[in-house]
Amino acid sequence: MVRGGFRPLVAVLITAFVTALVAATASPAQAAPVRYTGGPYVAMGDSRASGGFFTPTPGYFDGCKRSALNYPKYVAAMTLPRRFVDTSCAGAQSAHLYRAAQHTPGGAKTAQLNLVPRDAQLITVSIGGNDMQWAAILSQCKIRQPLTDRNCRHNPRLENEVRWRVQRMEDRVTPALRAIRNKAPRAQIIVVGLGGFIGNSGCWPLIPLSDPDARWMRNVFHRANDALLRATTKVEGRFVDANRGSLGHDPCNLIAPWYESALSNRIALPYHVNQAGALALAMMVNGAIRR
């Protein structure tokens, strides 16, 4: 009886294996992002997405500092989606995208993923800065008067801190992006990187860094963006490198800055995009959309 039942058992096992193999190879194709045709667009993320520049609107005062014309609003104007959802909120960390409520001055905000429809065709994400807490690095490099130098670029302890902060950010962003991909399997996910507000030189007191430390800090953001690119690639997303794309438009450019300086307290949050910067980021994102 053992021999008689062996062949049917083998046949069943082979059939099950082939079925599982076909399903495994088919699933990536089924989850491949589709070309954008005007379907739902969702903007997710922190203050880089919400804007952070003052507008007398309910969205700004609801606890998330969501500006009237942040870069997602411009992207929506360029793409004309059938539905636009802006879930971005200043101060958001990766956990607030998919598994934790965010507590703000305007009350608790549900995890942003809860507002993402499964049929979303386009999702932009700006996240990672609050996970990395780059300001803790920058604060150690600030100079109190011109023509001085903190020599951050030669500080081994600070180099180690940068390394673990970037790694922590990548470890937190990666599962957040995977959760977004699982919720919206056909969406194009476009991640907008960090930095852009520091150029190749400082300009005290607007960017209170020595020129060599400014270049070093700019490279810190390059390293952070490399980590974000790795996380983005894992979910078949596209990455917009704002740090490289904004070169020359830091606050030291007094004619055409895209970011506000360390002294900003009215137009926008310090080191955040202004209105021109929001439009510039939107154009970068629009150019990354596959149509």
XYZ file of C-alpha atoms in Angstrom:
291
model
C 0.000 0.000 0.000
C 2.938 2.309 0.606
C 4.232 1.729 -2.910
C 0.808 2.086 -4.478
C 0.223 5.491 -2.914
C 3.677 6.866 -3.647
C 3.126 7.998 -7.230
C -0.126 9.899 -6.533
C 1.595 11.590 -3.602
C 4.532 12.660 -5.795
C 2.118 14.008 -8.415
C 0.307 16.065 -5.800
C 3.566 17.466 -4.440
C 4.838 18.386 -7.913
C 1.554 20.081 -8.777
C 1.644 22.089 -5.552
C 5.257 23.109 -6.160
C 4.554 24.244 -9.738
C 1.494 26.193 -8.618
C 3.490 27.969 -5.894
C 6.316 28.703 -8.333
C 3.950 30.211 -10.894
C 2.296 32.328 -8.203
C 5.667 33.548 -6.937
C 6.893 34.532 -10.371
C 3.584 36.134 -11.304
C 3.178 38.306 -8.210
C 5.907 40.878 -9.046
C 4.357 41.460 -12.474
C 0.929 41.899 -10.930
C 2.325 44.421 -8.458
C 4.293 46.386 -11.053
C 3.545 50.128 -10.921
C 1.343 51.304 -13.767
C 1.820 54.321 -15.985
C 0.120 57.386 -14.607
C -3.220 58.120 -16.269
C -4.793 60.555 -13.824
C -5.720 58.117 -11.070
C -5.725 58.942 -7.343
C -2.656 60.819 -6.098
C -1.651 60.701 -2.421
C 0.995 62.913 -0.806
C 2.590 61.486 2.329
C 5.361 62.577 4.644
C 6.695 65.248 6.960
C 7.191 69.019 6.747
C 9.065 68.804 3.448
C 5.761 67.667 1.965
C 3.379 69.672 4.134
C 5.304 72.839 3.287
C 6.110 74.504 6.548
C 5.752 77.976 5.062
C 3.060 80.184 6.550
C -0.352 80.381 4.911
C -3.496 81.586 6.725
C -5.387 78.382 5.988
C -7.012 75.659 8.127
C -4.480 73.158 6.782
C -1.655 75.174 8.303
C -3.243 75.471 11.749
C -4.622 71.929 12.138
C -1.388 70.755 13.727
C 0.397 69.623 10.555
C 1.492 73.010 9.113
C 0.106 71.978 5.725
C 0.683 74.978 3.500
C -1.832 76.043 0.876
C 0.656 75.619 -1.975
C 3.072 72.939 -0.824
C 4.814 70.874 -3.473
C 2.079 68.173 -3.533
C -0.487 70.853 -4.456
C 1.667 71.859 -7.407
C 2.114 68.211 -8.405
C -1.656 67.783 -8.300
C -2.063 70.832 -10.548
C 0.429 69.327 -12.998
C -1.035 65.809 -13.002
C -4.773 66.581 -12.644
C -5.654 63.461 -10.638
C -9.241 62.306 -10.332
C -8.690 62.371 -6.577
C -6.026 64.093 -4.487
C -5.320 63.223 -0.849
C -2.706 65.130 1.174
C -1.840 63.271 4.378
C 1.493 65.059 5.010
C 2.163 66.391 8.478
C 5.068 68.371 9.914
C 7.066 66.357 12.416
C 6.116 62.972 10.984
C 8.486 60.050 11.387
C 8.408 56.820 9.428
C 6.190 55.081 11.986
C 3.535 57.761 11.485
C 3.241 56.755 7.850
C 1.975 53.254 8.496
C 1.601 52.055 12.093
C 1.351 54.874 14.649
C -0.837 57.889 15.241
C 0.975 61.220 15.277
C 0.290 63.571 18.163
C 0.252 67.218 17.058
C -0.855 70.557 18.576
C -4.083 70.036 16.631
C -4.735 66.583 18.051
C -3.822 63.027 17.143
C -3.571 62.204 13.444
C -4.201 58.690 12.213
C -1.404 56.783 10.511
C -1.184 58.269 7.040
C -1.488 54.894 5.328
C -5.064 54.627 6.578
C -5.999 57.399 4.137
C -4.359 55.779 1.107
C -6.792 54.108 -1.324
C -5.744 50.751 -2.769
C -6.268 52.069 -6.298
C -3.795 54.938 -5.840
C -1.765 55.482 -9.015
C 0.735 58.001 -7.654
C 2.178 58.387 -4.153
C 4.841 60.921 -3.197
C 6.722 60.445 0.065
C 8.984 62.866 1.935
C 10.257 61.160 5.065
C 13.414 60.310 7.002
C 14.618 63.671 8.256
C 12.922 63.323 11.628
C 14.078 59.705 11.931
C 17.652 60.756 11.221
C 17.380 63.997 13.230
C 19.932 65.769 11.048
C 19.496 68.944 13.118
C 21.404 67.245 15.952
C 24.383 66.962 13.622
C 24.052 70.452 12.198
C 23.820 72.049 15.640
C 27.292 70.746 16.518
C 28.795 72.469 13.481
C 27.280 75.949 13.770
C 29.666 78.858 14.156
C 28.831 81.857 16.346
C 30.752 84.388 14.303
C 32.120 84.574 10.754
C 35.555 83.283 9.747
C 35.549 80.594 12.422
C 35.488 76.836 11.978
C 34.145 73.961 14.085
C 36.045 71.337 12.047
C 33.157 68.872 12.020
C 34.650 67.171 8.982
C 37.612 66.054 11.106
C 35.613 64.828 14.101
C 35.691 60.980 14.355
C 32.981 60.915 17.018
C 30.655 62.957 14.821
C 31.440 60.740 11.848
C 30.296 57.730 13.869
C 27.149 59.591 14.855
C 26.368 60.357 11.224
C 26.839 56.701 10.331
C 24.403 55.363 12.908
C 21.859 58.096 12.309
C 21.769 57.358 8.578
C 21.502 53.621 9.248
C 18.668 54.160 11.742
C 16.814 56.227 9.179
C 17.165 53.545 6.510
C 16.016 50.841 8.923
C 12.880 52.848 9.723
C 12.036 54.097 6.242
C 12.344 50.704 4.550
C 9.393 48.982 6.319
C 7.286 52.129 5.927
C 7.757 52.106 2.158
C 7.057 48.373 2.048
C 3.779 48.941 3.893
C 2.833 51.624 1.358
C 3.652 49.260 -1.503
C 1.513 46.528 0.033
C -1.419 48.918 0.415
C -1.162 50.333 -3.107
C 0.506 47.632 -5.255
C 0.022 49.403 -8.587
C 1.037 52.919 -7.552
C 4.128 54.762 -8.647
C 5.951 55.622 -5.418
C 8.193 58.668 -5.700
C 10.402 59.465 -2.713
C 11.751 63.012 -2.384
C 15.134 63.174 -0.686
C 16.631 65.343 2.041
C 18.857 68.396 1.991
C 19.138 71.161 -0.568
C 19.361 74.024 1.898
C 23.157 73.799 2.241
C 25.352 74.555 -0.743
C 29.101 74.391 -1.200
C 29.752 77.240 1.208
C 28.356 78.787 4.347
C 27.200 82.380 4.741
C 26.987 83.457 8.361
C 24.446 84.024 9.880
C 22.078 82.602 7.223
C 23.926 79.281 6.993
C 26.215 79.415 10.048
C 28.871 76.966 8.850
C 32.433 77.328 7.686
C 32.839 76.651 3.976
C 34.583 73.264 4.481
C 31.987 72.157 7.033
C 29.179 73.259 4.713
C 30.566 70.954 2.036
C 30.893 68.189 4.633
C 27.303 68.660 5.793
C 26.116 68.656 2.210
C 27.841 65.300 1.805
C 26.041 64.034 4.911
C 22.793 64.617 3.037
C 24.230 62.831 0.001
C 24.834 59.815 2.228
C 21.337 60.047 3.675
C 19.878 60.199 0.186
C 21.879 57.148 -0.852
C 20.154 55.308 2.008
C 16.741 56.586 0.911
C 17.491 55.492 -2.641
C 18.241 51.968 -1.443
C 14.950 51.851 0.444
C 13.071 53.255 -2.557
C 14.541 50.700 -4.940
C 13.259 47.853 -2.763
C 9.657 48.878 -3.515
C 10.175 49.617 -7.223
C 9.928 53.321 -6.550
C 11.659 56.337 -8.038
C 13.877 58.703 -6.126
C 14.129 62.483 -6.496
C 17.457 63.778 -5.201
C 16.529 67.219 -3.909
C 20.003 67.766 -2.484
C 21.665 67.583 -5.898
C 18.710 69.074 -7.761
C 18.703 72.194 -5.582
C 22.397 73.030 -5.910
C 22.872 76.792 -6.075
C 19.490 77.624 -4.583
C 20.372 77.490 -0.883
C 19.743 80.569 1.324
C 23.192 81.951 0.491
C 21.703 82.739 -2.915
C 19.991 86.014 -2.040
C 18.322 86.333 -5.457
C 16.706 82.944 -6.054
C 16.728 80.798 -2.902
C 14.445 77.788 -2.698
C 14.968 77.371 1.045
C 14.768 79.642 4.050
C 17.733 80.310 6.294
C 18.523 79.671 9.942
C 16.988 83.075 10.724
C 13.607 82.390 9.169
C 10.688 82.768 11.555
C 7.947 84.268 9.387
C 8.041 83.023 5.799
C 8.832 79.397 6.554
C 10.384 77.095 9.100
C 14.192 77.402 9.170
C 15.899 75.350 6.450
C 12.560 74.508 4.817
C 11.369 75.179 1.299
C 9.763 78.497 0.481
C 7.162 78.996 -2.235
C 9.763 78.904 -5.018
C 11.246 75.758 -3.533
C 7.880 74.035 -3.395
C 7.373 74.709 -7.092
C 10.900 73.501 -7.884
C 10.381 70.228 -5.983
C 7.053 69.720 -7.749
C 8.753 70.083 -11.113
C 11.364 67.509 -10.108
C 8.606 65.102 -9.037
C 6.576 65.729 -12.185
C 9.623 64.873 -14.267
C 9.981 61.547 -12.444
C 6.425 60.381 -13.119
C 6.165 57.639 -15.737
C 3.347 58.334 -18.148
